[in-house]
PDB file of C-alpha atoms in Angstrom:
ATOM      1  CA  UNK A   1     100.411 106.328  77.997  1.00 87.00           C
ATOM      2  CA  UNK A   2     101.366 106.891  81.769  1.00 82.00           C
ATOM      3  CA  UNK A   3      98.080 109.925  82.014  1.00 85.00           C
ATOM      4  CA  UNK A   4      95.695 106.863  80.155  1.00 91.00           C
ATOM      5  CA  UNK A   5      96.406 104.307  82.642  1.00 90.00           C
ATOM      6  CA  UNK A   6      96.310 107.242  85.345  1.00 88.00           C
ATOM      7  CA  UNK A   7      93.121 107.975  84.207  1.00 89.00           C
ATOM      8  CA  UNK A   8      91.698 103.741  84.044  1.00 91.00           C
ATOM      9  CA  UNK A   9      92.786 103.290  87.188  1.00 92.00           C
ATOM     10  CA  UNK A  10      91.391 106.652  88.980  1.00 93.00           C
ATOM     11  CA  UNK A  11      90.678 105.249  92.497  1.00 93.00           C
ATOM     12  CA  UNK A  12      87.176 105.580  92.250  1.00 93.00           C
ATOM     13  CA  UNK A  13      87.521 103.620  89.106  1.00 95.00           C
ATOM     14  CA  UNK A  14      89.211 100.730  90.994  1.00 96.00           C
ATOM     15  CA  UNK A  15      87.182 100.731  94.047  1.00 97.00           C
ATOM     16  CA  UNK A  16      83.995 100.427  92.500  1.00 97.00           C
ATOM     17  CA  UNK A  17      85.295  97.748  90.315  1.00 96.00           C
ATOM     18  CA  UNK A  18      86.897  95.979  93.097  1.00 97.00           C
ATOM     19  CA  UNK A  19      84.253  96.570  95.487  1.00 97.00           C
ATOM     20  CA  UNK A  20      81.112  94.566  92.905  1.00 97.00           C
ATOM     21  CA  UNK A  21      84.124  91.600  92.042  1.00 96.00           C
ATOM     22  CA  UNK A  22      83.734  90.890  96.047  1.00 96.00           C
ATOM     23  CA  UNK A  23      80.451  91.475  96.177  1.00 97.00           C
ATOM     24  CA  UNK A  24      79.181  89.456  93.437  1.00 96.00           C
ATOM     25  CA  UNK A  25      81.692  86.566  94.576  1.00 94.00           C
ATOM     26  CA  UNK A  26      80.142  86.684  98.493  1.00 94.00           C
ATOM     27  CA  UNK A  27      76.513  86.893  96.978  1.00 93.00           C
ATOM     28  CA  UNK A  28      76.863  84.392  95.015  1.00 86.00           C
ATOM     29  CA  UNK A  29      74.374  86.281  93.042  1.00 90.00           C
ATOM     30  CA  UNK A  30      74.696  88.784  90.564  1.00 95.00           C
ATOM     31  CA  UNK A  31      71.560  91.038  91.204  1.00 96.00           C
ATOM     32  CA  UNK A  32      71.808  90.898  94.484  1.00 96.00           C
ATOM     33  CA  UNK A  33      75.978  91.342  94.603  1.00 96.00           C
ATOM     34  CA  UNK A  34      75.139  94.497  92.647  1.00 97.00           C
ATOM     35  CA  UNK A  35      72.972  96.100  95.094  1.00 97.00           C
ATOM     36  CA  UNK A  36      75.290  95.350  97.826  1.00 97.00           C
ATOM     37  CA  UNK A  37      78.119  97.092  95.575  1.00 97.00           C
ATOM     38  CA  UNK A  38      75.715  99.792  94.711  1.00 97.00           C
ATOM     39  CA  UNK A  39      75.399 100.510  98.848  1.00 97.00           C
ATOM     40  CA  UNK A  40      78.781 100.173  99.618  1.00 97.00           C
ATOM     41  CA  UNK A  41      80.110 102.659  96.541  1.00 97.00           C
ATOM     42  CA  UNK A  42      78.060 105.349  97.357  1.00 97.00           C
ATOM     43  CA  UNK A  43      79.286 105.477 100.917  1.00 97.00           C
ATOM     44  CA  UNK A  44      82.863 104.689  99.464  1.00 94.00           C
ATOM     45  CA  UNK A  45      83.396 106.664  96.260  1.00 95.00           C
ATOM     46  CA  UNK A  46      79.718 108.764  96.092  1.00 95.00           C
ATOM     47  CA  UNK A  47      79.477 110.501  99.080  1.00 95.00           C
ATOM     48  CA  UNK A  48      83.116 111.338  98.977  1.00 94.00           C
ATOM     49  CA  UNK A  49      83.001 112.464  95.783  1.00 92.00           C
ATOM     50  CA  UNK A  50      79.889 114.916  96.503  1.00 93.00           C
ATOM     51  CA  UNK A  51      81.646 116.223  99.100  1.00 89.00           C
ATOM     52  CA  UNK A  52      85.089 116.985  96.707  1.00 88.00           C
ATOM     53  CA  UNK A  53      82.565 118.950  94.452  1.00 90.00           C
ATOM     54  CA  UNK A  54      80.812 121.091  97.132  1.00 88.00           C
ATOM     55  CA  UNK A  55      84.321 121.844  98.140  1.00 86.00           C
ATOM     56  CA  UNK A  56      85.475 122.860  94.599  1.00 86.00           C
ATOM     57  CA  UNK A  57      82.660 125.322  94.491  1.00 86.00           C
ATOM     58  CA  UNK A  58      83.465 127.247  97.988  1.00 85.00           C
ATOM     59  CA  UNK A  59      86.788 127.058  96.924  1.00 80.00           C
ATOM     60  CA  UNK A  60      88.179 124.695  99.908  1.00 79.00           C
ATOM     61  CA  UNK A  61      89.874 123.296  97.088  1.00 79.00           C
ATOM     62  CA  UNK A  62      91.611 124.312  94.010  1.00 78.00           C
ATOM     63  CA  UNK A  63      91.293 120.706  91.774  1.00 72.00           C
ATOM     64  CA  UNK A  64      89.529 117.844  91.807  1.00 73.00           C
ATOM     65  CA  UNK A  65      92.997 115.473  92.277  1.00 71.00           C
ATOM     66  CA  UNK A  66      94.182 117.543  95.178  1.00 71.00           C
ATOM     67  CA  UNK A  67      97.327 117.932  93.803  1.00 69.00           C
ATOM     68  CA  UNK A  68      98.346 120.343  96.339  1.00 72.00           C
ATOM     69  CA  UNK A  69      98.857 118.667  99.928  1.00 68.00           C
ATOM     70  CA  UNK A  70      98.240 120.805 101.848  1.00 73.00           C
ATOM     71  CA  UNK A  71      94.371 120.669 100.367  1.00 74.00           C
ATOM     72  CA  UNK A  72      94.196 117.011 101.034  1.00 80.00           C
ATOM     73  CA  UNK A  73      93.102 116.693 104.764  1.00 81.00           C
ATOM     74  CA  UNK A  74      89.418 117.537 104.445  1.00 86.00           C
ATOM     75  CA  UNK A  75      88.421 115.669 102.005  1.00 88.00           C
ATOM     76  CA  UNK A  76      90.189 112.272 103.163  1.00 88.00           C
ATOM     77  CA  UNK A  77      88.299 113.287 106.842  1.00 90.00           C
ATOM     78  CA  UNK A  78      84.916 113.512 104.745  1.00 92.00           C
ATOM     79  CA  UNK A  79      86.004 110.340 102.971  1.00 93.00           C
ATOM     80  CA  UNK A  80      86.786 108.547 105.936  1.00 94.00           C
ATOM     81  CA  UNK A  81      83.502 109.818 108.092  1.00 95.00           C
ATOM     82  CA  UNK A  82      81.617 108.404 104.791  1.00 96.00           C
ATOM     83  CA  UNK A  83      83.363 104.697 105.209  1.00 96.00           C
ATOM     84  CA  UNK A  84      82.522 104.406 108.893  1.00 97.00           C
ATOM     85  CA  UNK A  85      78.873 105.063 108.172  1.00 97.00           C
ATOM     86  CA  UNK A  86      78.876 102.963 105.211  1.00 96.00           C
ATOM     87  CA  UNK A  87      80.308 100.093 107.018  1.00 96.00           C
ATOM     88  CA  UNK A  88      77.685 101.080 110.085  1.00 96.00           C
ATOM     89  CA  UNK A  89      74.716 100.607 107.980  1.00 96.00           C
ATOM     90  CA  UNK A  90      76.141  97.530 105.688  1.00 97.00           C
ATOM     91  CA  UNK A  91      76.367  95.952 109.118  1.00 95.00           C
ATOM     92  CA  UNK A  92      73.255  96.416 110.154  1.00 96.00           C
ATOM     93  CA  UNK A  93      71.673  95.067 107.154  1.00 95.00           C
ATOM     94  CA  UNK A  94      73.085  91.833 107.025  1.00 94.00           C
ATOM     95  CA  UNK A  95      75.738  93.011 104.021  1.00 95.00           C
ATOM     96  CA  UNK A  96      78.278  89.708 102.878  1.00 96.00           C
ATOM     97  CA  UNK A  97      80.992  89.447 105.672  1.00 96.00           C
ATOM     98  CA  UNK A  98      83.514  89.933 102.900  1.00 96.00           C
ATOM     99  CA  UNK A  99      82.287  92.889 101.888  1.00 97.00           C
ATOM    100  CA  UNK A 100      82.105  94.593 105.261  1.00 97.00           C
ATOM    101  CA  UNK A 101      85.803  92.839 105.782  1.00 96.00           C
ATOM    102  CA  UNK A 102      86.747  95.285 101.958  1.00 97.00           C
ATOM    103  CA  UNK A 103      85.784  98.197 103.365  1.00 96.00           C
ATOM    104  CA  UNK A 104      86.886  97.616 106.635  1.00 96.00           C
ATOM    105  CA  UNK A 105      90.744  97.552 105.026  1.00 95.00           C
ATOM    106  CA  UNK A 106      89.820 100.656 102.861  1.00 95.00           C
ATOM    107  CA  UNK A 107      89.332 102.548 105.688  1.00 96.00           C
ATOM    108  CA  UNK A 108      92.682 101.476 107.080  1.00 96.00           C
ATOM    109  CA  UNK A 109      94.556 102.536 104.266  1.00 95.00           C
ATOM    110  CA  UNK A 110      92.684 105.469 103.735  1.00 94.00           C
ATOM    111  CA  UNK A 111      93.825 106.334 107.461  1.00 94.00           C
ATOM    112  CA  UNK A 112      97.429 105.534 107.126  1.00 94.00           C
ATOM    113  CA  UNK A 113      97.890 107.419 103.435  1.00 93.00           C
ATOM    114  CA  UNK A 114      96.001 110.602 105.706  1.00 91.00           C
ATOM    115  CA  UNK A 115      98.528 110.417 108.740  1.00 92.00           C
ATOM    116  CA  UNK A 116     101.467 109.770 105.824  1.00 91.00           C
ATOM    117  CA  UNK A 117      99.821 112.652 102.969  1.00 87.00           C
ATOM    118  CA  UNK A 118      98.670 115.551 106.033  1.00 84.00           C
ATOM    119  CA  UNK A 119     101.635 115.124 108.201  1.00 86.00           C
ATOM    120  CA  UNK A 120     105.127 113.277 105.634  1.00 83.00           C
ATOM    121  CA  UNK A 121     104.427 113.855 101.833  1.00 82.00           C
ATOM    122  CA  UNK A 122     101.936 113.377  99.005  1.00 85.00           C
ATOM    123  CA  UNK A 123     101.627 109.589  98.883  1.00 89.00           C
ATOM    124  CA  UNK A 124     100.276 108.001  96.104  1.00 93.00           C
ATOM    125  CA  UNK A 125      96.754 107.424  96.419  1.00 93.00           C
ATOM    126  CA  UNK A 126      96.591 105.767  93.113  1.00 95.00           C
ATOM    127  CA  UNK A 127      99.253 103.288  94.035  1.00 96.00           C
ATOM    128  CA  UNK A 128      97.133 102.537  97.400  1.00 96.00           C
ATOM    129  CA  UNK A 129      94.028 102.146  95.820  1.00 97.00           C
ATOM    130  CA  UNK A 130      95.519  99.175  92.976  1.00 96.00           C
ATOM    131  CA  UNK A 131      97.434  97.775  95.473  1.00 97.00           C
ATOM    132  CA  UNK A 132      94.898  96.896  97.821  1.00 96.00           C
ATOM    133  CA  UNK A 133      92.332  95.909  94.912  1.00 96.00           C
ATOM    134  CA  UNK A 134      95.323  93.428  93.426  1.00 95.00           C
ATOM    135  CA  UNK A 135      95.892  92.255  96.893  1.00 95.00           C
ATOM    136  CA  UNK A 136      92.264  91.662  97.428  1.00 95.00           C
ATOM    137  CA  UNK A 137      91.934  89.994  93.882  1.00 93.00           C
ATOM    138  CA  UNK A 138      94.506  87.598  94.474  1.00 93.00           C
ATOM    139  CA  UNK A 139      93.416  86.915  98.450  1.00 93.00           C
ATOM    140  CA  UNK A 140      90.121  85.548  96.603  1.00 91.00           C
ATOM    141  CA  UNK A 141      91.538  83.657  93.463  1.00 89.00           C
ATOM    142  CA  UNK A 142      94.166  82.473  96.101  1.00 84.00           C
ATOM    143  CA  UNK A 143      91.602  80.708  97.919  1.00 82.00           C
ATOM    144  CA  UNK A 144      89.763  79.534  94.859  1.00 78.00           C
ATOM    145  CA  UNK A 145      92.760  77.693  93.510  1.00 75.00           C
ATOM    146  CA  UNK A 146      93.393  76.047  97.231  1.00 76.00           C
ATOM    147  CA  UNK A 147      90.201  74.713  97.017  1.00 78.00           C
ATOM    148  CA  UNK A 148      90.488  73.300  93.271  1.00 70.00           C
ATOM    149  CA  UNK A 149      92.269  69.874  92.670  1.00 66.00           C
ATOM    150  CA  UNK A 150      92.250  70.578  88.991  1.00 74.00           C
ATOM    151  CA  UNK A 151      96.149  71.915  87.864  1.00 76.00           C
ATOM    152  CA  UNK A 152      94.758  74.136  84.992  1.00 76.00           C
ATOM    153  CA  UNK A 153      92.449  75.788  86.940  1.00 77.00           C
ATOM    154  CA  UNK A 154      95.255  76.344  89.285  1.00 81.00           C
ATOM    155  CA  UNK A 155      97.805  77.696  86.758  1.00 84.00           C
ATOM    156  CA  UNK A 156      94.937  79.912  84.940  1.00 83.00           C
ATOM    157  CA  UNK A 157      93.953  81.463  88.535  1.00 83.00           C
ATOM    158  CA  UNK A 158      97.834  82.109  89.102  1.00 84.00           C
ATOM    159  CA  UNK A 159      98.059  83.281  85.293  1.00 88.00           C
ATOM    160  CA  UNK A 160      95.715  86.294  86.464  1.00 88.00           C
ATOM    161  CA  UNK A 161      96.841  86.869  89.677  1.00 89.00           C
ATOM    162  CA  UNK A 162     100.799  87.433  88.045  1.00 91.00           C
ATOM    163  CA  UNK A 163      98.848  89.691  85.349  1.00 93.00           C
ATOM    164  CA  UNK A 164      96.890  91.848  88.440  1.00 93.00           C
ATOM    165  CA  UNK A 165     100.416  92.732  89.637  1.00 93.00           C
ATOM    166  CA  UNK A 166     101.688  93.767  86.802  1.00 94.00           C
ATOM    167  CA  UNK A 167      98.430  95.747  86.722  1.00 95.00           C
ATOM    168  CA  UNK A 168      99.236  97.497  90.094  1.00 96.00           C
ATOM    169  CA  UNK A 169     102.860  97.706  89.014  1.00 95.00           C
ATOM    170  CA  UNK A 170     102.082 100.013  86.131  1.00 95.00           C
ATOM    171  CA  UNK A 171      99.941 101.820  88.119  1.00 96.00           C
ATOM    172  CA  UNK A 172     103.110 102.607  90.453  1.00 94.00           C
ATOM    173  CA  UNK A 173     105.062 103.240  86.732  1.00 95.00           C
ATOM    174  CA  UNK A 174     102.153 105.707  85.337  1.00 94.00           C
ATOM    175  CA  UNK A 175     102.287 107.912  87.995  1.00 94.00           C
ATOM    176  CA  UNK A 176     106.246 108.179  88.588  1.00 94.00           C
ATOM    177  CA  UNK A 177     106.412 108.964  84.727  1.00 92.00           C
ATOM    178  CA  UNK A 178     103.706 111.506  84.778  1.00 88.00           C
ATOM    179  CA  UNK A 179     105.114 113.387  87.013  1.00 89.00           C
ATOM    180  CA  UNK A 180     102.543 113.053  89.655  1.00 87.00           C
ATOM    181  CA  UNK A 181     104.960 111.320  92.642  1.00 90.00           C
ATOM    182  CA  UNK A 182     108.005 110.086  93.181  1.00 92.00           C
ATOM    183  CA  UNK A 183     109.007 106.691  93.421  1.00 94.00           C
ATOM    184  CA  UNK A 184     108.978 106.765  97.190  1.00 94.00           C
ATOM    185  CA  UNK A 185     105.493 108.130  97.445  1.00 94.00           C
ATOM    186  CA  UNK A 186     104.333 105.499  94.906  1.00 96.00           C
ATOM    187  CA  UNK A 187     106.002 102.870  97.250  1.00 96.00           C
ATOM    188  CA  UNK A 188     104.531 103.754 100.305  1.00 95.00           C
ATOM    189  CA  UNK A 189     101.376 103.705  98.680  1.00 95.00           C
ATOM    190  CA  UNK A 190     101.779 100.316  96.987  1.00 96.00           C
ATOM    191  CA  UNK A 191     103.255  99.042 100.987  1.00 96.00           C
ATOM    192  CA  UNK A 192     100.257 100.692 102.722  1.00 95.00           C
ATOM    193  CA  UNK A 193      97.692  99.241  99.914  1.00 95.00           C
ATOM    194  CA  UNK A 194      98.725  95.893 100.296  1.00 96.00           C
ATOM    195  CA  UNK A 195      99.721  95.578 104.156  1.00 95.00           C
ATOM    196  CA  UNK A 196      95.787  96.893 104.232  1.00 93.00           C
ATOM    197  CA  UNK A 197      94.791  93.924 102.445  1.00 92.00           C
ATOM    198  CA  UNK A 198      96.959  91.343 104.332  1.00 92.00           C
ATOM    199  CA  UNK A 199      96.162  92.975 108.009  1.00 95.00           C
ATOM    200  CA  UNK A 200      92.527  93.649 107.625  1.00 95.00           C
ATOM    201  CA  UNK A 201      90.518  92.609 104.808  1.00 95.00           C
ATOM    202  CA  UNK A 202      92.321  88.518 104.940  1.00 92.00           C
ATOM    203  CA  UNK A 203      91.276  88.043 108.580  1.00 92.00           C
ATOM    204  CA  UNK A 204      88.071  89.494 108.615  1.00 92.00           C
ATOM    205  CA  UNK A 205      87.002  87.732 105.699  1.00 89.00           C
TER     206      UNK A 205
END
């Protein structure tokens, strides 16, 4: 079980996921919140994801998860190089403020888990990733339900926020039990996720 939901919630996964529920919501259209999605994907999970691949073939690299450390650095520089010129260009072309504001806290977590994976120990990238999508979830469902005067609405929208932690939380669980991180690493990547969220992406919004 802990590899499946490894696997479902692969960070690319959950930021592409994440990244067309804001976008959608700040469109308030769902062509058009898909093509904003689509732009801001390819810079976030596309681009990076090229790059891992070129890297596999020269050899920079011995696996597509990085499991070794030490092989981590590059690609999280690529990665973050990609975000600032995908948050450049969804700038200039009038992107939803929201969704600028999402990948504005992506690229602060991505730069703490670098400084924590290249220079303490492997944090859990996995962990960051649902964190910060969870976070982001409930920042939006949060405001949805302080807007509504209707108490089922309110206790559905907190119904679903309370499931999307126990989302990220076996997240955290799936990769302690498979062996991929300790708890520690899984906590600093659940702490960085979220403090991304809640420093960043709320008051840019």
């Amino acid at each position: 079980m802990a590899d499946t939901v490894s696997r479902v919630a692969d960070p690319a996964v959950v930021v592409t996921v994440s990244t067309a529920f804001v976008s959608v919501r700040a469109s308030g259209s769902l062509p058009v919140g898909l093509a904003w999605a689509a732009l801001a994907v390819l810079f976030c999970v596309g681009l990076p994801w090229m790059a891992l691949w070129l890297m596999l073939r020269r050899g920079v690299v011995t696996d597509p998860h990085l499991l070794v450390r030490e092989h981590r650095r590059q690609p999280l520089l690529v990665a973050a190089g990609s975000l600032v010129v995908g948050l450049v260009l969804l700038s200039a072309t009038g992107a939803p403020r929201p969704v600028v504001a999402y990948l504005c806290g992506m690229l602060a977590g991505l730069a703490v888990m670098t400084v924590v994976t290249v220079t303490v120990s492997k944090a859990s990238f996995h962990a960051a990733v649902a964190a910060g999508a969870g976070s982001t979830v409930a920042v939006e469902l949060g405001a949805d339900a302080s807007r509504s005067a209707a108490v089922a609405t309110t206790v559905a929208i907190g119904v679903v926020i309370a499931l999307t932690a126990l989302a990220v939380l076996l997240v955290g669980w799936a990769r302690v039990r498979a062996g991929r991180h300790s708890t520690p690493q899984v906590l600093v990547g659940l702490l960085v996720g979220t403090a991304a969220t809640l420093a960043v992406y709320l008051p840019l919004r």
